[in-house]
Short mmCIF file of C-alpha atoms in Angstrom, two decimals:
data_model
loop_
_atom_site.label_atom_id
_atom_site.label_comp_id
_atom_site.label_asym_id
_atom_site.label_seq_id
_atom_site.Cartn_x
_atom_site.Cartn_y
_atom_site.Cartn_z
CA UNK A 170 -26.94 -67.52 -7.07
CA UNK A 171 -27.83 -66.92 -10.76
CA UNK A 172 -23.96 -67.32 -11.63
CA UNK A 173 -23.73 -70.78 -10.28
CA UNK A 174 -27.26 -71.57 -11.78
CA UNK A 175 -26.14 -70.66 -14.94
CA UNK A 176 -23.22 -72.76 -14.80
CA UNK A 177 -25.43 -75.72 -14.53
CA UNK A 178 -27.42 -74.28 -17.12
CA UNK A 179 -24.62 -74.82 -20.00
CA UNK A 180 -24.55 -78.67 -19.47
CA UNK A 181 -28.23 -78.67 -18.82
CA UNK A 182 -30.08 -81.48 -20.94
CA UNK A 183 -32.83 -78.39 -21.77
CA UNK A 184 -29.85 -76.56 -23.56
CA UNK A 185 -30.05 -78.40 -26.77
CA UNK A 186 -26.21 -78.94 -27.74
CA UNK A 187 -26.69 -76.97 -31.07
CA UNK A 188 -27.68 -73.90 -28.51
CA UNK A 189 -24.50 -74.18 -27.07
CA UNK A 190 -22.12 -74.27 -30.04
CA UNK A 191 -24.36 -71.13 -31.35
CA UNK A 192 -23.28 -69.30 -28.06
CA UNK A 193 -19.50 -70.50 -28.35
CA UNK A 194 -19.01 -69.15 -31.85
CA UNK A 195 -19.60 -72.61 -33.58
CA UNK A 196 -23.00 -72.52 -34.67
CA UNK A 197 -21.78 -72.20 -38.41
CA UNK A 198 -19.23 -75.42 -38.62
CA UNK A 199 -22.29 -77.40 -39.57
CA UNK A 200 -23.16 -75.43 -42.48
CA UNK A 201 -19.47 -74.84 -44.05
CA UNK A 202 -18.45 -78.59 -43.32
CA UNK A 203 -18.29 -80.42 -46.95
CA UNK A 204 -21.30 -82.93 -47.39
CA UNK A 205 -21.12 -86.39 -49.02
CA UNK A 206 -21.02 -85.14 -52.67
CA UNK A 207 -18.10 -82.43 -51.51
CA UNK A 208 -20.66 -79.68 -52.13
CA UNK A 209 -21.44 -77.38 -48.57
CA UNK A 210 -23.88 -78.73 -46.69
CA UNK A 211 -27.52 -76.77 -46.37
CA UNK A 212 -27.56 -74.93 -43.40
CA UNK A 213 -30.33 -75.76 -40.75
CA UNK A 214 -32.84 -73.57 -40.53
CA UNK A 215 -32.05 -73.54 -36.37
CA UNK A 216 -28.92 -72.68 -37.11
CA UNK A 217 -29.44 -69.95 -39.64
CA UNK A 218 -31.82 -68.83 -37.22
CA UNK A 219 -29.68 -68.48 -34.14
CA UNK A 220 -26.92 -66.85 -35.68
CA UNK A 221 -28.72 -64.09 -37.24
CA UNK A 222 -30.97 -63.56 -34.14
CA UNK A 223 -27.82 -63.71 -31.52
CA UNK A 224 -29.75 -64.88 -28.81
CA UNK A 225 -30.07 -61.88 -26.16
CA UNK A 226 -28.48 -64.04 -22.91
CA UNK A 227 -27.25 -67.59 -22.63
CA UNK A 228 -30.31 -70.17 -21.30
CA UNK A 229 -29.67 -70.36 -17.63
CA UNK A 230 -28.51 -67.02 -17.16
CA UNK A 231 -29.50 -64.37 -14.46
CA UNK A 232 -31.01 -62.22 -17.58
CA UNK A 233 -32.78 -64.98 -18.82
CA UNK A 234 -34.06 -65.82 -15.23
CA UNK A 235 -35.21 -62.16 -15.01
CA UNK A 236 -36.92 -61.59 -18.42
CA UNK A 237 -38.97 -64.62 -17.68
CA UNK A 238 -40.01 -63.36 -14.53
CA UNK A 239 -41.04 -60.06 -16.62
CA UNK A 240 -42.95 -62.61 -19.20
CA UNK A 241 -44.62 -63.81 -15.93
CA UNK A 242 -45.50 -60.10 -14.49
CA UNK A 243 -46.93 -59.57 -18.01
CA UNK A 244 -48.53 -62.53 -18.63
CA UNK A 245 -50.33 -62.92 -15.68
CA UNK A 246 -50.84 -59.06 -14.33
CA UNK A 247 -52.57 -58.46 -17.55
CA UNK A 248 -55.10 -61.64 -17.55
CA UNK A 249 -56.16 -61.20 -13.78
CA UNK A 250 -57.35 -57.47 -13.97
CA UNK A 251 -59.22 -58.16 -17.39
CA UNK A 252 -61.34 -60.44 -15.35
CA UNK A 253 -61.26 -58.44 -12.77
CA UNK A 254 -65.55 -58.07 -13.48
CA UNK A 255 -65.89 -61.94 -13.21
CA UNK A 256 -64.24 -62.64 -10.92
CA UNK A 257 -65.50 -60.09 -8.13
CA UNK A 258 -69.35 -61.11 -9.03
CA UNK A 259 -68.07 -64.80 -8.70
CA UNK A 260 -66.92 -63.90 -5.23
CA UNK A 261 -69.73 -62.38 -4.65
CA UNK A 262 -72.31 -64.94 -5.66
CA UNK A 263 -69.62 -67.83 -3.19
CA UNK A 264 -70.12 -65.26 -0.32
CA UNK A 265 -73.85 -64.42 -0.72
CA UNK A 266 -75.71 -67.05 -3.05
CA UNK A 267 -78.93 -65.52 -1.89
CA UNK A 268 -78.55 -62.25 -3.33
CA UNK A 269 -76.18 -63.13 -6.38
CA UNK A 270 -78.18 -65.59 -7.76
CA UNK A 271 -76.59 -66.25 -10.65
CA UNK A 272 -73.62 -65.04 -13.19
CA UNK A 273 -75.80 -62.58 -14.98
CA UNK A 274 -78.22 -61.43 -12.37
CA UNK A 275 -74.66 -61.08 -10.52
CA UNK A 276 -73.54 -58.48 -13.21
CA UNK A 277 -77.18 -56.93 -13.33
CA UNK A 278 -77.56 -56.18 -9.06
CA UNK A 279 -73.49 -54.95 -8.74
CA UNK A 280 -74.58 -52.48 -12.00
CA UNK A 281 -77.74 -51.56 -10.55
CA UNK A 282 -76.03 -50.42 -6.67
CA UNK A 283 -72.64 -49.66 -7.72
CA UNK A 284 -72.54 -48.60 -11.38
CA UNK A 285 -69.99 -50.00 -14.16
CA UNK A 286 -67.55 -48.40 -11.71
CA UNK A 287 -68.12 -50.89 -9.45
CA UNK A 288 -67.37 -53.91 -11.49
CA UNK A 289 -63.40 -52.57 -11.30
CA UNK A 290 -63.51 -52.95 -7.59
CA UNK A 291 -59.93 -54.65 -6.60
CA UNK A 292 -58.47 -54.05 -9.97
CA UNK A 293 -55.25 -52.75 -7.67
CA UNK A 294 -54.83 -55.40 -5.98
CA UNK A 295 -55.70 -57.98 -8.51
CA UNK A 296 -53.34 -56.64 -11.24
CA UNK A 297 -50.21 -56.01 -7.89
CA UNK A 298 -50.84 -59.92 -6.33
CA UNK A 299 -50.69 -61.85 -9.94
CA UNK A 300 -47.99 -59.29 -11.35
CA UNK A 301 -46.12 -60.87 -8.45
CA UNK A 302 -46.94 -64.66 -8.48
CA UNK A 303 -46.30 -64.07 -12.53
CA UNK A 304 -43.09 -63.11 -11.75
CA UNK A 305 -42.15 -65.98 -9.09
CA UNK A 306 -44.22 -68.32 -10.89
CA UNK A 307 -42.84 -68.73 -14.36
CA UNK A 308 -39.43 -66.95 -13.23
CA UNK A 309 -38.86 -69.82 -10.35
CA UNK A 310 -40.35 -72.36 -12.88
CA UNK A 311 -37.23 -71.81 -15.10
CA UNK A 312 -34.70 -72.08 -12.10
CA UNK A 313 -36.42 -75.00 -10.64
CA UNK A 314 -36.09 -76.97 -13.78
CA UNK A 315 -32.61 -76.32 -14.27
CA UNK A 316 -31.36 -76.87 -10.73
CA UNK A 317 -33.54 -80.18 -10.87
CA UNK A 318 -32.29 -81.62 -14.10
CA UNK A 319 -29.07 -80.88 -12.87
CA UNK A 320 -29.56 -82.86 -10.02
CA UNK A 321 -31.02 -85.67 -11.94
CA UNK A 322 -28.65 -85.89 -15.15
CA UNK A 323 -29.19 -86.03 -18.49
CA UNK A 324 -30.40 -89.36 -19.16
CA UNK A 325 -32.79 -89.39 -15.68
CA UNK A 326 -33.77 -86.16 -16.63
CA UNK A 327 -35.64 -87.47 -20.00
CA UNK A 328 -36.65 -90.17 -18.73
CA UNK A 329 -38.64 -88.47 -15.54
CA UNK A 330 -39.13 -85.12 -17.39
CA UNK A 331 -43.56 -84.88 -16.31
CA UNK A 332 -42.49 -85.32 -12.79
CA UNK A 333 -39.38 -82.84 -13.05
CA UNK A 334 -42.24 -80.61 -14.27
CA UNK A 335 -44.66 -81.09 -11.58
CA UNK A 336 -41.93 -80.60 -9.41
CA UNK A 337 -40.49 -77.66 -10.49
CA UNK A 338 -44.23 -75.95 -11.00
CA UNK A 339 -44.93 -76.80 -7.43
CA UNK A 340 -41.67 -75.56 -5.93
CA UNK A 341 -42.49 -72.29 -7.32
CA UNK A 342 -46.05 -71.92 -6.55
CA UNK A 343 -45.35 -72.18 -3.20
CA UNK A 344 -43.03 -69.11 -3.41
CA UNK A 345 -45.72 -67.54 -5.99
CA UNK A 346 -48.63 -67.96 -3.33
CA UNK A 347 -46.51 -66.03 -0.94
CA UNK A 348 -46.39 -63.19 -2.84
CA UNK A 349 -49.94 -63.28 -4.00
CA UNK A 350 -51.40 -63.78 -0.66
CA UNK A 351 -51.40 -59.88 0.84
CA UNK A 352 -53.27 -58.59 -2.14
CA UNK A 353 -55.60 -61.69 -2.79
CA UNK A 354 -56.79 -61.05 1.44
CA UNK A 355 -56.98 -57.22 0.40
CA UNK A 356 -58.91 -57.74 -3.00
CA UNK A 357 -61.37 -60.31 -0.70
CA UNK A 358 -62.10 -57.79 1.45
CA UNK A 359 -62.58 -54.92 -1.11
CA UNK A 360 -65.01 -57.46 -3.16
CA UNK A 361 -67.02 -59.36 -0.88
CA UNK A 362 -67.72 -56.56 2.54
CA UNK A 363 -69.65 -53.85 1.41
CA UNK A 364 -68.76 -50.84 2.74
CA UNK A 365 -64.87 -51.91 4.49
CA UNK A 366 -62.75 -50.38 1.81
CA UNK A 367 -63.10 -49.21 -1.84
CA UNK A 368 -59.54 -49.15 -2.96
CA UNK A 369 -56.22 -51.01 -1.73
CA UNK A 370 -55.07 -47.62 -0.24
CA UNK A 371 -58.07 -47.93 2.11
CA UNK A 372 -58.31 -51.13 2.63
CA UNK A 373 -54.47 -52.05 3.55
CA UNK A 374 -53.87 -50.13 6.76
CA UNK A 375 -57.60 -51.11 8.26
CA UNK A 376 -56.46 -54.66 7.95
CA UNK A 377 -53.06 -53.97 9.39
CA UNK A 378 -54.63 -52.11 12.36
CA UNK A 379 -57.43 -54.80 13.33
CA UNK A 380 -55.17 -58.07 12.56
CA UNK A 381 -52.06 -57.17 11.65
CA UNK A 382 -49.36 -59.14 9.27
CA UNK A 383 -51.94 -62.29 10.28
CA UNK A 384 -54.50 -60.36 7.68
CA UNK A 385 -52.05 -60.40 4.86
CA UNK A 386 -51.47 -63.70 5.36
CA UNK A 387 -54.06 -66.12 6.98
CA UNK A 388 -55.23 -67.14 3.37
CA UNK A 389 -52.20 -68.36 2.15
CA UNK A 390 -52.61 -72.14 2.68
CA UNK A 391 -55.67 -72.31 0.90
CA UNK A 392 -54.07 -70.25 -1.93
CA UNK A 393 -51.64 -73.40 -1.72
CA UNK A 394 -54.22 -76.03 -1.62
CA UNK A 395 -55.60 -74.20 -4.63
CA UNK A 396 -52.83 -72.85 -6.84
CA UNK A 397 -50.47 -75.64 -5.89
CA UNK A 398 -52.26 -78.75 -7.56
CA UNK A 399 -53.39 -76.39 -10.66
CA UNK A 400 -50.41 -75.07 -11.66
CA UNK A 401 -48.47 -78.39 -11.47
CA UNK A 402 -51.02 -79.75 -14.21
CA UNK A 403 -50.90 -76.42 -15.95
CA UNK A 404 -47.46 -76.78 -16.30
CA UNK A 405 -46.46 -80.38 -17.19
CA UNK A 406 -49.94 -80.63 -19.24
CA UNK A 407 -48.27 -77.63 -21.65
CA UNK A 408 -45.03 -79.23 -21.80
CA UNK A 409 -46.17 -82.87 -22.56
CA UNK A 410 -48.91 -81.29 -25.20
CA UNK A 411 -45.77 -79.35 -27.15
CA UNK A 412 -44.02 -81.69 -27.17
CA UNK A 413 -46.93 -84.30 -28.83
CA UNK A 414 -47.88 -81.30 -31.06
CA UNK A 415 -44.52 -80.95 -32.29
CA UNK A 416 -43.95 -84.55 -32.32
CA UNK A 417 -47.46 -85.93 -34.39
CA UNK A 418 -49.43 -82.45 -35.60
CA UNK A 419 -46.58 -79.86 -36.59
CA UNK A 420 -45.13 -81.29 -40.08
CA UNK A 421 -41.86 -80.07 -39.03
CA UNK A 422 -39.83 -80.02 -36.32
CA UNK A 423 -39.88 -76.66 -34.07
CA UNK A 424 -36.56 -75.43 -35.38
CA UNK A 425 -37.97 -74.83 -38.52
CA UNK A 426 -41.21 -72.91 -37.39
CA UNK A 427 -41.58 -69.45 -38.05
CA UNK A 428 -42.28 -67.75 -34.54
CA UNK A 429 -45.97 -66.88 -35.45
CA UNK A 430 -46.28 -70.74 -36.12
CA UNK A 431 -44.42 -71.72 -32.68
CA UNK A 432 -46.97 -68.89 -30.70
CA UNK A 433 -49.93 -70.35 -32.43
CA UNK A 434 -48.50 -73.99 -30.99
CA UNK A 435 -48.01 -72.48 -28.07
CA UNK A 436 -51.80 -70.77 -27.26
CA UNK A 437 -53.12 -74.53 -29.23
CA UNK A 438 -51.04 -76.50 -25.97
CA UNK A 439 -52.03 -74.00 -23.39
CA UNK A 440 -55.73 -74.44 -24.13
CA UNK A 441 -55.87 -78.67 -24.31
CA UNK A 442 -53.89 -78.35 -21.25
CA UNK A 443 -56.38 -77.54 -18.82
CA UNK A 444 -59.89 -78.75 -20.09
CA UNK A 445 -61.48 -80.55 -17.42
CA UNK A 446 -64.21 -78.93 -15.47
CA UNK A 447 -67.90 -77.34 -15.81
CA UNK A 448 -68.28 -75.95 -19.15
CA UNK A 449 -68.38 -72.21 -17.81
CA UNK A 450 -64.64 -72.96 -16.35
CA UNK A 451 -63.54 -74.77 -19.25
CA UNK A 452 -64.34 -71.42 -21.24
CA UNK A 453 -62.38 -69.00 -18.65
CA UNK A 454 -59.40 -70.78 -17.44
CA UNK A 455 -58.83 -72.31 -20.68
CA UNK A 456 -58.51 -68.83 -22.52
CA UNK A 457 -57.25 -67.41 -19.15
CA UNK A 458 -54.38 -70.34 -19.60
CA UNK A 459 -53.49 -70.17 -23.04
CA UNK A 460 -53.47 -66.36 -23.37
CA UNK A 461 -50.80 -66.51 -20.08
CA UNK A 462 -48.77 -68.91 -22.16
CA UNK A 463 -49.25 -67.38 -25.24
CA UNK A 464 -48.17 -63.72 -23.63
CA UNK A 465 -45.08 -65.03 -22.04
CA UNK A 466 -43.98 -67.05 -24.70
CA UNK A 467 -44.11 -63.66 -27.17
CA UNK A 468 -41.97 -62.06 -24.42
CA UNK A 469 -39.66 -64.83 -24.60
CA UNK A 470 -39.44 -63.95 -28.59
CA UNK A 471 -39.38 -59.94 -28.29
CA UNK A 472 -36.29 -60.35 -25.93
CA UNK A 473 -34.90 -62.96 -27.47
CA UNK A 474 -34.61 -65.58 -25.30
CA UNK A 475 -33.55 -68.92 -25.87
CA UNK A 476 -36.20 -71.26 -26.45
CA UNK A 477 -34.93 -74.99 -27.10
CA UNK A 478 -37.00 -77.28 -28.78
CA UNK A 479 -38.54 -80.09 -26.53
CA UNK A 480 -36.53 -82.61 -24.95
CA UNK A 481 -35.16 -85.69 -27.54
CA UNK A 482 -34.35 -88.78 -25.84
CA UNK A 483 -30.27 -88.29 -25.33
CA UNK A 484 -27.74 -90.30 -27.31
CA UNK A 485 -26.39 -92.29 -24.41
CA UNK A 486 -29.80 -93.39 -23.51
CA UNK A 487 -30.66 -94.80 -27.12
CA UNK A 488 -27.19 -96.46 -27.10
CA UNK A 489 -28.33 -98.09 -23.50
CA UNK A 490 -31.69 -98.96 -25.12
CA UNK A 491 -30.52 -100.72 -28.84
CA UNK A 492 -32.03 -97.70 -30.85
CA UNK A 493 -29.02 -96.53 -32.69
CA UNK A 494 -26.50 -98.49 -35.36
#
């Protein structure tokens, strides 16, 4: 499978042409090539950039597929469980308003009957379920948007790129949820029945015996009606606010960033990308969302992975259009 997705991946409109003379051993022709006054021309800073990196895999391969998925196991297993406090009294105060009357007086009763101990309760499987939809979330994300702007072409591809987005996100939420599902019905019951199970070693084979694979599993179309919508805007909302951020705030294009200057563009588009909401929210998925993007995209840059700039409108298009001499 990843063969013949990486295939498409070489002629893929995301794999910015210079990208692909850097991997066949062309990346320098630019820079020796004589300019208009006979002197060598200045090298690029992309290209300079490239060619001493030596990108780890080609964009599109099964390598690149799989360290993204890792980015996604990182990015996401790591965010979760440090909320893990959070988001069991929030659970708490949706399951029993009465007694969890609020955020803080949540915090101050689970202290009070269960210690600071307590407040870890379903770190397991918290950090397990979004390791995994980290890994088929931003891993599928990648293969979905190659095997779709393969299927739409270069010049559709541009032209359609938010809903090649939301389609892509979507596609692999729904495989994401999947995975999530057994340990978000675990970490449910761990958080919210008093008393059924402490830890996911306890709580796993109860729910087996009374319901069996139904248990692990019931919750997974709300977890789509949930995740499904959110992570389409999460996704396309980053990609469209790079891509303005690169386009009218950055002074230069994204070739020529440092990577501490791309990160800090890419934490900046991860947080305007999902504002909406109650104040409270605003505050916890927007850091929760940026801090995801902002973790996988420095895995992306300790591995080495190809990272093209965003999409330019392609040449045949502007020819179509009148926009070039």
């Amino acid at each position: 499978m990843f063969s013949s997705v990486a295939h498409l991946a070489r002629a893929n409109p995301f794999n910015t042409p210079h990208l692909q003379l850097v991997h066949d051993g062309l990346g320098d022709l630019r820079s020796s090539s004589p300019g208009p006054t006979g002197q060598p021309r200045r090298p690029r800073n992309l290209a300079a950039a490239a060619v001493e990196e030596q990108y780890s895999c080609d964009y599109g391969s099964g390598r690149f597929f799989i360290l993204c998925g890792l980015g996604g196991i990182i990015s996401c297993g790591t965010t979760h469980t440090a909320l893990v406090p959070l988001d069991l009294v929030k659970c708490r105060m949706q399951v029993d308003p009465q007694k969890y009357k609020g955020i803080f007086n949540g915090f101050s009763v689970t202290l009070k009957e269960d210690g600071v101990r307590g407040l870890a309760k379903g770190w397991a499987p918290t950090f397990l379920g979004y390791s995994m939809q980290g890994l088929c979330k931003f891993g599928f994300y990648e293969v979905f948007k190659v095997l779709y702007s393969n299927m739409l072409g270069e010049e559709n591809t541009y032209l359609w790129r938010t809903s090649l987005y939301l389609a892509a996100s979507a596609s692999a939420e729904f495989f994401a949820d999947i995975a999530l599902a057994p340990m978000e019905a675990a970490k449910v019951r761990i958080q919210t029945q008093p008393g059924y199970a402490n830890t996911l070693r306890d709580a796993a084979p109860k729910m087996y015996k009374e319901e069996g694979l139904k248990a692990f599993y019931k919750g997974v179309a709300p977890l789509w009606m949930r995740q499904i919508p959110y992570t389409m805007m999460k996704f396309a909302c980053f990609e469209r606010t790079v891509e303005a951020l690169y386009k009218f705030v950055v002074p230069k294009p994204r070739s020529e960033c440092s990577k501490p200057e791309q990160l800090v563009v890419t934490f900046v588009a991860g947080y305007i990308g999902v504002w909406k909401g109650l104040f409270a929210r605003i505050i916890m998925i927007g850091t929760l969302t940026a801090l995801q993007w902002f973790i996988y995209d420095s895995v992306k840059v300790y591995f080495r992975l190809p990272r093209p700039p965003p999409p330019e409108m392609p040449e045949s298009l502007k020819k179509k259009l009148g926009l070039t001499q």
